[in-house]
Amino acid sequence: RPARAQESTMKAVMRREDVAQKRQEKAADRQEAIESRRQDMVSMNSYTQAVAQERKMSDLAQNREYQECKRHFKAVSREQESQQISEAYAETKENASYWMELKKIQLAEQPRGPIEENIETLQMVSEYKREEQRRW
């Protein structure tokens, strides 16, 4: 009987150890799963951040390129506008010079007729006054 008791005690101890070992294995498996998920999350966060950073850098580069393009087109537009203004100014100046010359020619020709008529009239008036003075 003592051998049986000893055997049954041994079996009970072995069962307890087996149960304890299974608990430890389950706990270790759970811990391993938790650690694996944590590492997956860390690597996913890292990947997400890398993708976001890459996208941000790409967006910044595209924005920079767009702004440079806008600046270039604006400069070209200003240059064209300046060229048009210069051409319009030159044309207006040329037209003004033409009209001034034409006006000078017209003024030079126009007053001669009335001035000559006035001279004749003044000479007649002057002669008439002299005649009047002689009569007195």
PDB file of C-alpha atoms in Angstrom:
ATOM      1  CA  ARG A   1       0.000   0.000   0.000  1.00  0.00           C
ATOM      2  CA  PRO A   2       2.652   2.515   0.685  1.00  0.00           C
ATOM      3  CA  ALA A   3       3.948   1.900  -2.828  1.00  0.00           C
ATOM      4  CA  ARG A   4       0.509   2.586  -4.168  1.00  0.00           C
ATOM      5  CA  ALA A   5       0.189   5.742  -2.132  1.00  0.00           C
ATOM      6  CA  GLN A   6       3.558   6.797  -3.229  1.00  0.00           C
ATOM      7  CA  GLU A   7       2.647   6.012  -6.830  1.00  0.00           C
ATOM      8  CA  SER A   8      -0.598   7.929  -6.567  1.00  0.00           C
ATOM      9  CA  THR A   9       1.218  10.879  -4.961  1.00  0.00           C
ATOM     10  CA  MET A  10       3.754  10.753  -7.756  1.00  0.00           C
ATOM     11  CA  LYS A  11       0.984  10.698 -10.350  1.00  0.00           C
ATOM     12  CA  ALA A  12      -0.725  13.659  -8.642  1.00  0.00           C
ATOM     13  CA  VAL A  13       2.562  15.571  -8.534  1.00  0.00           C
ATOM     14  CA  MET A  14       3.194  14.716 -12.173  1.00  0.00           C
ATOM     15  CA  ARG A  15      -0.324  15.847 -13.122  1.00  0.00           C
ATOM     16  CA  ARG A  16       0.152  19.109 -11.252  1.00  0.00           C
ATOM     17  CA  GLU A  17       3.492  19.634 -12.914  1.00  0.00           C
ATOM     18  CA  ASP A  18       1.937  18.783 -16.279  1.00  0.00           C
ATOM     19  CA  VAL A  19      -0.941  21.245 -15.689  1.00  0.00           C
ATOM     20  CA  ALA A  20       1.517  23.889 -14.494  1.00  0.00           C
ATOM     21  CA  GLN A  21       3.726  23.281 -17.523  1.00  0.00           C
ATOM     22  CA  LYS A  22       0.688  23.569 -19.868  1.00  0.00           C
ATOM     23  CA  ARG A  23      -0.311  26.838 -18.159  1.00  0.00           C
ATOM     24  CA  GLN A  24       3.205  28.150 -18.583  1.00  0.00           C
ATOM     25  CA  GLU A  25       3.224  27.118 -22.240  1.00  0.00           C
ATOM     26  CA  LYS A  26      -0.171  28.794 -22.811  1.00  0.00           C
ATOM     27  CA  ALA A  27       1.050  31.931 -21.056  1.00  0.00           C
ATOM     28  CA  ALA A  28       4.242  31.851 -23.115  1.00  0.00           C
ATOM     29  CA  ASP A  29       2.200  31.348 -26.315  1.00  0.00           C
ATOM     30  CA  ARG A  30      -0.061  34.271 -25.363  1.00  0.00           C
ATOM     31  CA  GLN A  31       2.938  36.423 -24.541  1.00  0.00           C
ATOM     32  CA  GLU A  32       4.554  35.435 -27.842  1.00  0.00           C
ATOM     33  CA  ALA A  33       1.339  36.280 -29.732  1.00  0.00           C
ATOM     34  CA  ILE A  34       1.104  39.636 -27.932  1.00  0.00           C
ATOM     35  CA  GLU A  35       4.738  40.398 -28.722  1.00  0.00           C
ATOM     36  CA  SER A  36       4.242  39.350 -32.351  1.00  0.00           C
ATOM     37  CA  ARG A  37       1.180  41.649 -32.668  1.00  0.00           C
ATOM     38  CA  ARG A  38       3.077  44.494 -31.021  1.00  0.00           C
ATOM     39  CA  GLN A  39       5.970  44.060 -33.447  1.00  0.00           C
ATOM     40  CA  ASP A  40       3.509  43.894 -36.360  1.00  0.00           C
ATOM     41  CA  MET A  41       1.900  47.136 -35.137  1.00  0.00           C
ATOM     42  CA  VAL A  42       5.281  48.799 -34.741  1.00  0.00           C
ATOM     43  CA  SER A  43       6.376  47.741 -38.216  1.00  0.00           C
ATOM     44  CA  MET A  44       2.981  48.790 -39.687  1.00  0.00           C
ATOM     45  CA  ASN A  45       3.226  52.191 -37.986  1.00  0.00           C
ATOM     46  CA  SER A  46       6.763  52.549 -39.242  1.00  0.00           C
ATOM     47  CA  TYR A  47       5.686  51.646 -42.783  1.00  0.00           C
ATOM     48  CA  THR A  48       2.704  54.020 -42.602  1.00  0.00           C
ATOM     49  CA  GLN A  49       4.947  56.850 -41.420  1.00  0.00           C
ATOM     50  CA  ALA A  50       7.455  56.125 -44.184  1.00  0.00           C
ATOM     51  CA  VAL A  51       4.695  56.149 -46.815  1.00  0.00           C
ATOM     52  CA  ALA A  52       3.247  59.372 -45.374  1.00  0.00           C
ATOM     53  CA  GLN A  53       6.696  60.996 -45.329  1.00  0.00           C
ATOM     54  CA  GLU A  54       7.352  59.904 -48.913  1.00  0.00           C
ATOM     55  CA  ARG A  55       3.953  61.248 -50.012  1.00  0.00           C
ATOM     56  CA  LYS A  56       4.616  64.519 -48.196  1.00  0.00           C
ATOM     57  CA  MET A  57       8.023  64.892 -49.857  1.00  0.00           C
ATOM     58  CA  SER A  58       6.482  64.112 -53.248  1.00  0.00           C
ATOM     59  CA  ASP A  59       3.699  66.657 -52.666  1.00  0.00           C
ATOM     60  CA  LEU A  60       6.229  69.280 -51.596  1.00  0.00           C
ATOM     61  CA  ALA A  61       8.344  68.636 -54.682  1.00  0.00           C
ATOM     62  CA  GLN A  62       5.300  68.868 -56.946  1.00  0.00           C
ATOM     63  CA  ASN A  63       4.148  72.046 -55.203  1.00  0.00           C
ATOM     64  CA  ARG A  64       7.616  73.573 -55.554  1.00  0.00           C
ATOM     65  CA  GLU A  65       7.652  72.681 -59.255  1.00  0.00           C
ATOM     66  CA  TYR A  66       4.150  74.133 -59.691  1.00  0.00           C
ATOM     67  CA  GLN A  67       5.138  77.384 -57.967  1.00  0.00           C
ATOM     68  CA  GLU A  68       8.265  77.685 -60.127  1.00  0.00           C
ATOM     69  CA  CYS A  69       6.137  77.112 -63.218  1.00  0.00           C
ATOM     70  CA  LYS A  70       3.663  79.782 -62.076  1.00  0.00           C
ATOM     71  CA  ARG A  71       6.516  82.230 -61.462  1.00  0.00           C
ATOM     72  CA  HIS A  72       7.938  81.514 -64.912  1.00  0.00           C
ATOM     73  CA  PHE A  73       4.574  82.019 -66.644  1.00  0.00           C
ATOM     74  CA  LYS A  74       3.967  85.197 -64.672  1.00  0.00           C
ATOM     75  CA  ALA A  75       7.376  86.553 -65.686  1.00  0.00           C
ATOM     76  CA  VAL A  76       6.713  85.674 -69.331  1.00  0.00           C
ATOM     77  CA  SER A  77       3.295  87.319 -69.104  1.00  0.00           C
ATOM     78  CA  ARG A  78       4.792  90.470 -67.586  1.00  0.00           C
ATOM     79  CA  GLU A  79       7.457  90.542 -70.301  1.00  0.00           C
ATOM     80  CA  GLN A  80       4.825  90.204 -73.026  1.00  0.00           C
ATOM     81  CA  GLU A  81       2.699  92.909 -71.425  1.00  0.00           C
ATOM     82  CA  SER A  82       5.723  95.183 -71.160  1.00  0.00           C
ATOM     83  CA  GLN A  83       6.556  94.517 -74.815  1.00  0.00           C
ATOM     84  CA  GLN A  84       2.973  95.331 -75.846  1.00  0.00           C
ATOM     85  CA  ILE A  85       3.031  98.540 -73.805  1.00  0.00           C
ATOM     86  CA  SER A  86       6.348  99.536 -75.391  1.00  0.00           C
ATOM     87  CA  GLU A  87       5.016  98.841 -78.869  1.00  0.00           C
ATOM     88  CA  ALA A  88       1.793 100.748 -78.159  1.00  0.00           C
ATOM     89  CA  TYR A  89       3.827 103.659 -76.780  1.00  0.00           C
ATOM     90  CA  ALA A  90       6.091 103.718 -79.833  1.00  0.00           C
ATOM     91  CA  GLU A  91       3.085 103.609 -82.159  1.00  0.00           C
ATOM     92  CA  THR A  92       1.291 106.344 -80.226  1.00  0.00           C
ATOM     93  CA  LYS A  93       4.430 108.472 -80.213  1.00  0.00           C
ATOM     94  CA  GLU A  94       4.858 107.965 -83.951  1.00  0.00           C
ATOM     95  CA  ASN A  95       1.210 108.887 -84.559  1.00  0.00           C
ATOM     96  CA  ALA A  96       1.539 111.937 -82.328  1.00  0.00           C
ATOM     97  CA  SER A  97       4.665 113.049 -84.202  1.00  0.00           C
ATOM     98  CA  TYR A  98       2.872 112.609 -87.518  1.00  0.00           C
ATOM     99  CA  TRP A  99      -0.131 114.616 -86.364  1.00  0.00           C
ATOM    100  CA  MET A 100       2.093 117.335 -84.878  1.00  0.00           C
ATOM    101  CA  GLU A 101       3.968 117.690 -88.162  1.00  0.00           C
ATOM    102  CA  LEU A 102       0.696 117.774 -90.075  1.00  0.00           C
ATOM    103  CA  LYS A 103      -0.678 120.421 -87.709  1.00  0.00           C
ATOM    104  CA  LYS A 104       2.504 122.505 -88.079  1.00  0.00           C
ATOM    105  CA  ILE A 105       2.221 122.333 -91.852  1.00  0.00           C
ATOM    106  CA  GLN A 106      -1.464 123.270 -91.709  1.00  0.00           C
ATOM    107  CA  LEU A 107      -0.778 126.149 -89.334  1.00  0.00           C
ATOM    108  CA  ALA A 108       2.096 127.340 -91.466  1.00  0.00           C
ATOM    109  CA  GLU A 109      -0.108 127.376 -94.566  1.00  0.00           C
ATOM    110  CA  GLN A 110      -3.358 128.525 -93.006  1.00  0.00           C
ATOM    111  CA  PRO A 111      -2.541 131.896 -91.440  1.00  0.00           C
ATOM    112  CA  ARG A 112      -0.918 133.351 -94.551  1.00  0.00           C
ATOM    113  CA  GLY A 113      -4.202 133.893 -96.341  1.00  0.00           C
ATOM    114  CA  PRO A 114      -5.998 135.779 -93.544  1.00  0.00           C
ATOM    115  CA  ILE A 115      -2.862 137.688 -92.550  1.00  0.00           C
ATOM    116  CA  GLU A 116      -2.359 138.899 -96.102  1.00  0.00           C
ATOM    117  CA  GLU A 117      -6.025 139.918 -96.246  1.00  0.00           C
ATOM    118  CA  ASN A 118      -5.630 141.718 -92.925  1.00  0.00           C
ATOM    119  CA  ILE A 119      -2.524 143.496 -94.194  1.00  0.00           C
ATOM    120  CA  GLU A 120      -4.437 144.725 -97.225  1.00  0.00           C
ATOM    121  CA  THR A 121      -7.339 145.820 -95.036  1.00  0.00           C
ATOM    122  CA  LEU A 122      -5.015 147.577 -92.606  1.00  0.00           C
ATOM    123  CA  GLN A 123      -3.219 149.308 -95.449  1.00  0.00           C
ATOM    124  CA  MET A 124      -6.539 150.519 -96.826  1.00  0.00           C
ATOM    125  CA  VAL A 125      -7.616 151.762 -93.406  1.00  0.00           C
ATOM    126  CA  SER A 126      -4.277 153.448 -92.965  1.00  0.00           C
ATOM    127  CA  GLU A 127      -4.533 155.200 -96.335  1.00  0.00           C
ATOM    128  CA  TYR A 128      -8.060 156.251 -95.563  1.00  0.00           C
ATOM    129  CA  LYS A 129      -6.965 157.781 -92.249  1.00  0.00           C
ATOM    130  CA  ARG A 130      -4.128 159.633 -93.972  1.00  0.00           C
ATOM    131  CA  GLU A 131      -6.565 160.985 -96.506  1.00  0.00           C
ATOM    132  CA  GLU A 132      -8.826 162.099 -93.715  1.00  0.00           C
ATOM    133  CA  GLN A 133      -5.974 163.820 -91.919  1.00  0.00           C
ATOM    134  CA  ARG A 134      -4.949 165.631 -95.081  1.00  0.00           C
ATOM    135  CA  ARG A 135      -8.435 166.911 -95.517  1.00  0.00           C
ATOM    136  CA  TRP A 136      -8.522 168.479 -92.132  1.00  0.00           C
TER     137      TRP A 136
END
